[in-house]
Amino acid sequence: MASRWQPAMSQALAEARAAVTAGEIPVGAVVLDPAGQIVAGAGNRRERDADPTAHAEVVAMRQAAAALGEWRLTDHTLVVTLEPCTMCAGAIVQARIGRVVFGAWDEKAGAVASLWDVVRDPRLNHRPEVTSGVEEAACRQLLQDFFGDRRTPS
């Protein structure tokens, strides 16, 4: 099952690497249409946009909604390199995303299984399918390298 998502995760990783070159935390996301074609992709943009909501997932969902002319992303898949936080998980539910695929777990802020499971909370009106651990090692390593470089004394 995970191999099905590897090409899309490779693109999300490319978005994350591009974010690093812009001084952003390396998280990337792509939105796939029901046929599996990428309709949008983004990396984190918080620093560039001076916007606390400009996480890769939110930016990619905004782009997808604009491209489709529709805020409902029903039957679409969000592929992201890091487990979404509570803000992004809420946006995923609001956008009616059909499936979330993520790479690395976020033990400190994850809201799709690690700390909370916002997207599958039975009290909410929408619950996407979740696939985790796709290209997990590569996704985790990108983040570890980014933060390790910043913590190393110069």
Short mmCIF file of N, CA and C in Angstrom, two decimals:
data_model
loop_
_atom_site.label_atom_id
_atom_site.label_comp_id
_atom_site.label_asym_id
_atom_site.label_seq_id
_atom_site.Cartn_x
_atom_site.Cartn_y
_atom_site.Cartn_z
N MET A 1 0.83 -1.19 0.00
CA MET A 1 0.00 0.00 0.00
C MET A 1 0.87 1.25 0.00
N ALA A 2 1.90 1.29 0.83
CA ALA A 2 2.74 2.49 0.92
C ALA A 2 3.42 2.80 -0.40
N SER A 3 3.80 1.78 -1.17
CA SER A 3 4.48 2.02 -2.45
C SER A 3 3.60 2.79 -3.43
N ARG A 4 2.30 2.66 -3.29
CA ARG A 4 1.35 3.40 -4.13
C ARG A 4 1.57 4.91 -3.99
N TRP A 5 1.98 5.34 -2.82
CA TRP A 5 2.11 6.76 -2.52
C TRP A 5 3.53 7.29 -2.68
N GLN A 6 4.49 6.44 -2.98
CA GLN A 6 5.88 6.87 -3.08
C GLN A 6 6.13 7.96 -4.13
N PRO A 7 5.56 7.88 -5.34
CA PRO A 7 5.80 8.97 -6.30
C PRO A 7 5.30 10.32 -5.80
N ALA A 8 4.13 10.35 -5.19
CA ALA A 8 3.60 11.61 -4.66
C ALA A 8 4.44 12.09 -3.49
N MET A 9 4.89 11.16 -2.64
CA MET A 9 5.74 11.56 -1.52
C MET A 9 7.08 12.08 -2.01
N SER A 10 7.57 11.53 -3.10
CA SER A 10 8.81 12.06 -3.68
C SER A 10 8.63 13.52 -4.10
N GLN A 11 7.47 13.84 -4.64
CA GLN A 11 7.19 15.22 -5.01
C GLN A 11 7.05 16.10 -3.77
N ALA A 12 6.41 15.58 -2.73
CA ALA A 12 6.28 16.34 -1.48
C ALA A 12 7.66 16.58 -0.87
N LEU A 13 8.54 15.60 -0.96
CA LEU A 13 9.92 15.78 -0.48
C LEU A 13 10.65 16.84 -1.29
N ALA A 14 10.39 16.90 -2.59
CA ALA A 14 11.00 17.95 -3.42
C ALA A 14 10.50 19.32 -2.98
N GLU A 15 9.22 19.42 -2.65
CA GLU A 15 8.68 20.68 -2.14
C GLU A 15 9.33 21.05 -0.80
N ALA A 16 9.57 20.06 0.04
CA ALA A 16 10.22 20.30 1.34
C ALA A 16 11.66 20.77 1.14
N ARG A 17 12.38 20.16 0.21
CA ARG A 17 13.77 20.58 -0.06
C ARG A 17 13.81 22.01 -0.61
N ALA A 18 12.85 22.35 -1.44
CA ALA A 18 12.77 23.72 -1.97
C ALA A 18 12.50 24.71 -0.84
N ALA A 19 11.71 24.30 0.14
CA ALA A 19 11.43 25.18 1.28
C ALA A 19 12.71 25.47 2.05
N VAL A 20 13.57 24.47 2.20
CA VAL A 20 14.84 24.67 2.92
C VAL A 20 15.66 25.76 2.26
N THR A 21 15.73 25.74 0.95
CA THR A 21 16.55 26.74 0.25
C THR A 21 16.00 28.15 0.44
N ALA A 22 14.74 28.26 0.85
CA ALA A 22 14.12 29.56 1.12
C ALA A 22 14.14 29.89 2.61
N GLY A 23 14.84 29.06 3.40
CA GLY A 23 14.95 29.32 4.83
C GLY A 23 13.78 28.83 5.66
N GLU A 24 12.98 27.96 5.09
CA GLU A 24 11.80 27.43 5.78
C GLU A 24 12.09 26.05 6.38
N ILE A 25 11.31 25.67 7.37
CA ILE A 25 11.37 24.30 7.89
C ILE A 25 10.93 23.37 6.76
N PRO A 26 11.69 22.30 6.52
CA PRO A 26 11.42 21.44 5.36
C PRO A 26 10.23 20.51 5.50
N VAL A 27 9.07 21.07 5.24
CA VAL A 27 7.84 20.26 5.14
C VAL A 27 7.25 20.57 3.78
N GLY A 28 6.86 19.52 3.07
CA GLY A 28 6.26 19.68 1.76
C GLY A 28 4.97 18.88 1.66
N ALA A 29 4.08 19.35 0.80
CA ALA A 29 2.78 18.68 0.63
C ALA A 29 2.33 18.79 -0.82
N VAL A 30 1.61 17.78 -1.26
CA VAL A 30 0.94 17.82 -2.56
C VAL A 30 -0.49 17.34 -2.38
N VAL A 31 -1.36 17.85 -3.24
CA VAL A 31 -2.76 17.40 -3.27
C VAL A 31 -2.97 16.67 -4.58
N LEU A 32 -3.52 15.47 -4.48
CA LEU A 32 -3.80 14.64 -5.65
C LEU A 32 -5.29 14.63 -5.92
N ASP A 33 -5.65 14.66 -7.20
CA ASP A 33 -7.07 14.54 -7.55
C ASP A 33 -7.47 13.06 -7.45
N PRO A 34 -8.74 12.75 -7.65
CA PRO A 34 -9.18 11.36 -7.52
C PRO A 34 -8.46 10.37 -8.46
N ALA A 35 -7.92 10.87 -9.57
CA ALA A 35 -7.18 10.01 -10.50
C ALA A 35 -5.71 9.86 -10.10
N GLY A 36 -5.29 10.57 -9.05
CA GLY A 36 -3.91 10.46 -8.59
C GLY A 36 -2.97 11.48 -9.20
N GLN A 37 -3.51 12.45 -9.92
CA GLN A 37 -2.68 13.50 -10.53
C GLN A 37 -2.49 14.65 -9.53
N ILE A 38 -1.29 15.22 -9.52
CA ILE A 38 -1.02 16.34 -8.62
C ILE A 38 -1.72 17.58 -9.15
N VAL A 39 -2.53 18.21 -8.29
CA VAL A 39 -3.20 19.45 -8.66
C VAL A 39 -2.58 20.65 -7.96
N ALA A 40 -1.81 20.40 -6.89
CA ALA A 40 -1.15 21.49 -6.17
C ALA A 40 -0.03 20.92 -5.33
N GLY A 41 0.95 21.75 -5.08
CA GLY A 41 2.05 21.36 -4.22
C GLY A 41 2.70 22.59 -3.61
N ALA A 42 3.19 22.43 -2.38
CA ALA A 42 3.79 23.57 -1.70
C ALA A 42 4.70 23.09 -0.57
N GLY A 43 5.60 23.96 -0.20
CA GLY A 43 6.39 23.78 1.00
C GLY A 43 5.95 24.82 2.00
N ASN A 44 6.50 24.74 3.20
CA ASN A 44 6.20 25.75 4.21
C ASN A 44 6.53 27.13 3.68
N ARG A 45 5.73 28.12 4.06
CA ARG A 45 5.94 29.51 3.61
C ARG A 45 5.78 30.51 4.76
N ARG A 46 5.86 30.04 6.00
CA ARG A 46 5.63 30.93 7.13
C ARG A 46 6.60 32.10 7.17
N GLU A 47 7.87 31.84 6.97
CA GLU A 47 8.88 32.91 7.01
C GLU A 47 8.72 33.86 5.83
N ARG A 48 8.60 33.32 4.64
CA ARG A 48 8.50 34.15 3.43
C ARG A 48 7.26 35.02 3.42
N ASP A 49 6.15 34.47 3.89
CA ASP A 49 4.88 35.18 3.85
C ASP A 49 4.56 35.91 5.15
N ALA A 50 5.40 35.71 6.18
CA ALA A 50 5.12 36.26 7.51
C ALA A 50 3.69 35.89 7.93
N ASP A 51 3.38 34.61 7.74
CA ASP A 51 2.02 34.10 7.95
C ASP A 51 2.09 32.84 8.80
N PRO A 52 1.60 32.87 10.02
CA PRO A 52 1.67 31.69 10.87
C PRO A 52 0.84 30.51 10.36
N THR A 53 -0.09 30.77 9.45
CA THR A 53 -0.92 29.68 8.91
C THR A 53 -0.36 29.08 7.63
N ALA A 54 0.78 29.56 7.16
CA ALA A 54 1.31 29.12 5.87
C ALA A 54 2.12 27.83 5.98
N HIS A 55 1.52 26.83 6.62
CA HIS A 55 2.11 25.49 6.63
C HIS A 55 1.92 24.88 5.24
N ALA A 56 2.78 23.96 4.88
CA ALA A 56 2.74 23.35 3.55
C ALA A 56 1.36 22.79 3.22
N GLU A 57 0.74 22.13 4.19
CA GLU A 57 -0.57 21.52 3.93
C GLU A 57 -1.62 22.56 3.59
N VAL A 58 -1.65 23.64 4.37
CA VAL A 58 -2.65 24.69 4.16
C VAL A 58 -2.41 25.38 2.82
N VAL A 59 -1.16 25.68 2.51
CA VAL A 59 -0.84 26.34 1.24
C VAL A 59 -1.23 25.44 0.07
N ALA A 60 -0.92 24.16 0.15
CA ALA A 60 -1.27 23.24 -0.94
C ALA A 60 -2.78 23.11 -1.09
N MET A 61 -3.51 23.03 0.03
CA MET A 61 -4.97 22.94 -0.06
C MET A 61 -5.56 24.22 -0.63
N ARG A 62 -5.01 25.38 -0.26
CA ARG A 62 -5.48 26.65 -0.83
C ARG A 62 -5.27 26.67 -2.35
N GLN A 63 -4.08 26.23 -2.78
CA GLN A 63 -3.79 26.19 -4.21
C GLN A 63 -4.72 25.24 -4.94
N ALA A 64 -4.96 24.08 -4.36
CA ALA A 64 -5.85 23.09 -4.99
C ALA A 64 -7.27 23.65 -5.10
N ALA A 65 -7.76 24.26 -4.03
CA ALA A 65 -9.11 24.82 -4.06
C ALA A 65 -9.22 25.92 -5.11
N ALA A 66 -8.19 26.76 -5.21
CA ALA A 66 -8.20 27.83 -6.22
C ALA A 66 -8.18 27.25 -7.63
N ALA A 67 -7.36 26.21 -7.84
CA ALA A 67 -7.27 25.59 -9.17
C ALA A 67 -8.59 24.92 -9.57
N LEU A 68 -9.27 24.35 -8.59
CA LEU A 68 -10.52 23.65 -8.85
C LEU A 68 -11.73 24.56 -8.80
N GLY A 69 -11.57 25.74 -8.20
CA GLY A 69 -12.71 26.63 -8.02
C GLY A 69 -13.72 26.09 -7.04
N GLU A 70 -13.24 25.34 -6.07
CA GLU A 70 -14.12 24.64 -5.13
C GLU A 70 -13.36 24.42 -3.84
N TRP A 71 -13.93 24.77 -2.70
CA TRP A 71 -13.25 24.57 -1.43
C TRP A 71 -13.33 23.13 -0.94
N ARG A 72 -14.32 22.39 -1.41
CA ARG A 72 -14.45 20.99 -1.01
C ARG A 72 -13.48 20.14 -1.82
N LEU A 73 -12.57 19.51 -1.12
CA LEU A 73 -11.58 18.65 -1.79
C LEU A 73 -11.92 17.18 -1.55
N THR A 74 -13.19 16.89 -1.60
CA THR A 74 -13.69 15.53 -1.42
C THR A 74 -13.02 14.62 -2.45
N ASP A 75 -12.65 13.45 -2.02
CA ASP A 75 -12.01 12.44 -2.87
C ASP A 75 -10.60 12.80 -3.28
N HIS A 76 -10.05 13.88 -2.76
CA HIS A 76 -8.66 14.25 -3.01
C HIS A 76 -7.78 13.69 -1.89
N THR A 77 -6.50 13.57 -2.18
CA THR A 77 -5.55 13.04 -1.22
C THR A 77 -4.50 14.10 -0.94
N LEU A 78 -4.22 14.31 0.34
CA LEU A 78 -3.14 15.19 0.76
C LEU A 78 -1.97 14.32 1.16
N VAL A 79 -0.84 14.52 0.50
CA VAL A 79 0.38 13.78 0.81
C VAL A 79 1.36 14.78 1.40
N VAL A 80 1.82 14.53 2.61
CA VAL A 80 2.67 15.50 3.33
C VAL A 80 3.82 14.78 4.02
N THR A 81 4.96 15.42 4.09
CA THR A 81 6.16 14.79 4.62
C THR A 81 6.15 14.63 6.13
N LEU A 82 5.36 15.44 6.84
CA LEU A 82 5.30 15.38 8.30
C LEU A 82 3.85 15.29 8.75
N GLU A 83 3.60 14.52 9.77
CA GLU A 83 2.26 14.40 10.34
C GLU A 83 1.69 15.79 10.61
N PRO A 84 0.50 16.09 10.12
CA PRO A 84 -0.09 17.41 10.32
C PRO A 84 -0.32 17.78 11.78
N CYS A 85 -0.21 19.09 12.06
CA CYS A 85 -0.48 19.64 13.38
C CYS A 85 -1.99 19.84 13.56
N THR A 86 -2.40 20.37 14.70
CA THR A 86 -3.83 20.55 14.95
C THR A 86 -4.46 21.55 13.97
N MET A 87 -3.75 22.63 13.65
CA MET A 87 -4.31 23.60 12.71
C MET A 87 -4.54 22.94 11.35
N CYS A 88 -3.53 22.24 10.87
CA CYS A 88 -3.64 21.59 9.56
C CYS A 88 -4.67 20.48 9.57
N ALA A 89 -4.74 19.73 10.67
CA ALA A 89 -5.74 18.67 10.78
C ALA A 89 -7.14 19.26 10.71
N GLY A 90 -7.35 20.39 11.37
CA GLY A 90 -8.65 21.06 11.29
C GLY A 90 -8.96 21.51 9.88
N ALA A 91 -7.97 22.05 9.19
CA ALA A 91 -8.16 22.48 7.80
C ALA A 91 -8.46 21.29 6.89
N ILE A 92 -7.84 20.16 7.16
CA ILE A 92 -8.09 18.95 6.38
C ILE A 92 -9.55 18.52 6.53
N VAL A 93 -10.06 18.55 7.75
CA VAL A 93 -11.46 18.20 7.99
C VAL A 93 -12.37 19.21 7.30
N GLN A 94 -12.06 20.49 7.43
CA GLN A 94 -12.89 21.54 6.82
C GLN A 94 -12.92 21.43 5.29
N ALA A 95 -11.78 21.03 4.70
CA ALA A 95 -11.70 20.91 3.24
C ALA A 95 -12.30 19.60 2.73
N ARG A 96 -12.67 18.72 3.65
CA ARG A 96 -13.26 17.42 3.29
C ARG A 96 -12.29 16.54 2.50
N ILE A 97 -10.99 16.67 2.78
CA ILE A 97 -9.98 15.82 2.15
C ILE A 97 -10.37 14.36 2.38
N GLY A 98 -10.26 13.56 1.34
CA GLY A 98 -10.66 12.16 1.44
C GLY A 98 -9.63 11.25 2.08
N ARG A 99 -8.35 11.61 1.91
CA ARG A 99 -7.28 10.74 2.43
C ARG A 99 -6.08 11.61 2.77
N VAL A 100 -5.43 11.28 3.89
CA VAL A 100 -4.18 11.92 4.29
C VAL A 100 -3.09 10.85 4.30
N VAL A 101 -1.99 11.17 3.64
CA VAL A 101 -0.83 10.28 3.60
C VAL A 101 0.33 11.10 4.15
N PHE A 102 0.99 10.60 5.19
CA PHE A 102 2.14 11.35 5.70
C PHE A 102 3.34 10.45 5.90
N GLY A 103 4.51 11.10 5.96
CA GLY A 103 5.77 10.39 6.09
C GLY A 103 6.22 10.23 7.52
N ALA A 104 6.82 11.28 8.08
CA ALA A 104 7.38 11.23 9.43
C ALA A 104 6.32 11.54 10.47
N TRP A 105 6.43 10.88 11.60
CA TRP A 105 5.56 11.14 12.75
C TRP A 105 6.05 12.40 13.45
N ASP A 106 5.14 13.15 14.03
CA ASP A 106 5.51 14.33 14.81
C ASP A 106 5.08 14.12 16.25
N GLU A 107 5.99 13.61 17.05
CA GLU A 107 5.70 13.26 18.44
C GLU A 107 5.39 14.49 19.30
N LYS A 108 5.82 15.67 18.86
CA LYS A 108 5.62 16.89 19.64
C LYS A 108 4.33 17.63 19.30
N ALA A 109 3.86 17.51 18.06
CA ALA A 109 2.69 18.31 17.65
C ALA A 109 1.74 17.58 16.70
N GLY A 110 1.95 16.29 16.49
CA GLY A 110 1.13 15.55 15.53
C GLY A 110 -0.32 15.42 15.95
N ALA A 111 -1.22 15.69 15.01
CA ALA A 111 -2.66 15.64 15.30
C ALA A 111 -3.40 14.67 14.41
N VAL A 112 -2.65 13.67 13.89
CA VAL A 112 -3.28 12.63 13.08
C VAL A 112 -3.00 11.26 13.70
N ALA A 113 -2.41 11.25 14.88
CA ALA A 113 -2.19 10.01 15.60
C ALA A 113 -1.26 10.18 16.80
N SER A 114 -0.20 10.96 16.68
CA SER A 114 0.81 11.02 17.73
C SER A 114 0.29 11.57 19.06
N LEU A 115 -0.15 12.82 19.07
CA LEU A 115 -0.69 13.43 20.29
C LEU A 115 -2.21 13.41 20.29
N TRP A 116 -2.78 13.70 19.15
CA TRP A 116 -4.23 13.73 18.98
C TRP A 116 -4.57 13.00 17.69
N ASP A 117 -5.84 12.73 17.50
CA ASP A 117 -6.30 12.17 16.23
C ASP A 117 -7.51 12.99 15.78
N VAL A 118 -7.22 14.25 15.48
CA VAL A 118 -8.28 15.18 15.10
C VAL A 118 -9.03 14.71 13.87
N VAL A 119 -8.31 14.24 12.87
CA VAL A 119 -8.98 13.91 11.59
C VAL A 119 -9.92 12.72 11.67
N ARG A 120 -9.75 11.88 12.66
CA ARG A 120 -10.64 10.72 12.79
C ARG A 120 -11.52 10.78 14.02
N ASP A 121 -11.67 11.97 14.59
CA ASP A 121 -12.52 12.14 15.76
C ASP A 121 -13.97 11.89 15.35
N PRO A 122 -14.63 10.94 15.96
CA PRO A 122 -16.01 10.59 15.54
C PRO A 122 -17.03 11.70 15.78
N ARG A 123 -16.65 12.72 16.56
CA ARG A 123 -17.58 13.83 16.80
C ARG A 123 -17.62 14.82 15.65
N LEU A 124 -16.66 14.71 14.73
CA LEU A 124 -16.62 15.63 13.61
C LEU A 124 -17.41 15.09 12.42
N ASN A 125 -17.77 15.99 11.52
CA ASN A 125 -18.63 15.60 10.39
C ASN A 125 -17.90 14.94 9.24
N HIS A 126 -16.57 14.91 9.28
CA HIS A 126 -15.80 14.32 8.18
C HIS A 126 -14.57 13.64 8.76
N ARG A 127 -14.26 12.45 8.25
CA ARG A 127 -13.11 11.70 8.73
C ARG A 127 -12.40 11.06 7.54
N PRO A 128 -11.25 11.62 7.14
CA PRO A 128 -10.51 11.03 6.01
C PRO A 128 -9.81 9.74 6.40
N GLU A 129 -9.48 8.95 5.40
CA GLU A 129 -8.62 7.79 5.60
C GLU A 129 -7.22 8.32 5.89
N VAL A 130 -6.41 7.54 6.61
CA VAL A 130 -5.05 7.95 6.93
C VAL A 130 -4.09 6.82 6.61
N THR A 131 -3.01 7.15 5.92
CA THR A 131 -1.90 6.23 5.68
C THR A 131 -0.65 6.92 6.21
N SER A 132 0.10 6.23 7.05
CA SER A 132 1.27 6.84 7.67
C SER A 132 2.55 6.09 7.33
N GLY A 133 3.68 6.76 7.54
CA GLY A 133 4.98 6.13 7.41
C GLY A 133 5.50 5.97 5.99
N VAL A 134 4.93 6.67 5.03
CA VAL A 134 5.39 6.56 3.64
C VAL A 134 6.69 7.35 3.50
N GLU A 135 7.74 6.67 3.08
CA GLU A 135 9.07 7.29 2.97
C GLU A 135 9.47 7.95 4.29
N GLU A 136 9.10 7.30 5.38
CA GLU A 136 9.30 7.87 6.71
C GLU A 136 10.76 8.23 6.98
N ALA A 137 11.68 7.35 6.65
CA ALA A 137 13.09 7.61 6.95
C ALA A 137 13.59 8.85 6.21
N ALA A 138 13.24 8.99 4.95
CA ALA A 138 13.69 10.15 4.17
C ALA A 138 13.07 11.43 4.70
N CYS A 139 11.80 11.38 5.06
CA CYS A 139 11.11 12.56 5.59
C CYS A 139 11.72 12.98 6.93
N ARG A 140 11.94 12.02 7.79
CA ARG A 140 12.53 12.28 9.11
C ARG A 140 13.96 12.81 8.97
N GLN A 141 14.74 12.21 8.08
CA GLN A 141 16.14 12.62 7.91
C GLN A 141 16.25 14.07 7.44
N LEU A 142 15.38 14.47 6.55
CA LEU A 142 15.39 15.85 6.06
C LEU A 142 15.18 16.82 7.21
N LEU A 143 14.26 16.53 8.09
CA LEU A 143 14.02 17.38 9.26
C LEU A 143 15.19 17.34 10.24
N GLN A 144 15.72 16.14 10.49
CA GLN A 144 16.85 16.02 11.41
C GLN A 144 18.07 16.78 10.89
N ASP A 145 18.32 16.70 9.60
CA ASP A 145 19.45 17.43 9.02
C ASP A 145 19.24 18.94 9.16
N PHE A 146 18.04 19.39 8.89
CA PHE A 146 17.72 20.82 8.98
C PHE A 146 17.95 21.34 10.40
N PHE A 147 17.37 20.67 11.38
CA PHE A 147 17.51 21.14 12.75
C PHE A 147 18.89 20.88 13.31
N GLY A 148 19.52 19.80 12.89
CA GLY A 148 20.89 19.51 13.35
C GLY A 148 21.87 20.57 12.89
N ASP A 149 21.70 21.05 11.66
CA ASP A 149 22.57 22.12 11.14
C ASP A 149 22.41 23.40 11.93
N ARG A 150 21.24 23.65 12.46
CA ARG A 150 20.99 24.89 13.19
C ARG A 150 21.40 24.80 14.66
N ARG A 151 21.54 23.61 15.17
CA ARG A 151 21.90 23.41 16.58
C ARG A 151 23.40 23.21 16.77
N THR A 152 24.11 22.98 15.67
CA THR A 152 25.54 22.75 15.76
C THR A 152 26.26 24.08 15.99
N PRO A 153 27.09 24.16 17.06
CA PRO A 153 27.82 25.41 17.29
C PRO A 153 28.79 25.67 16.15
N SER A 154 28.92 26.94 15.77
CA SER A 154 29.83 27.28 14.68
C SER A 154 31.09 27.91 15.16
#
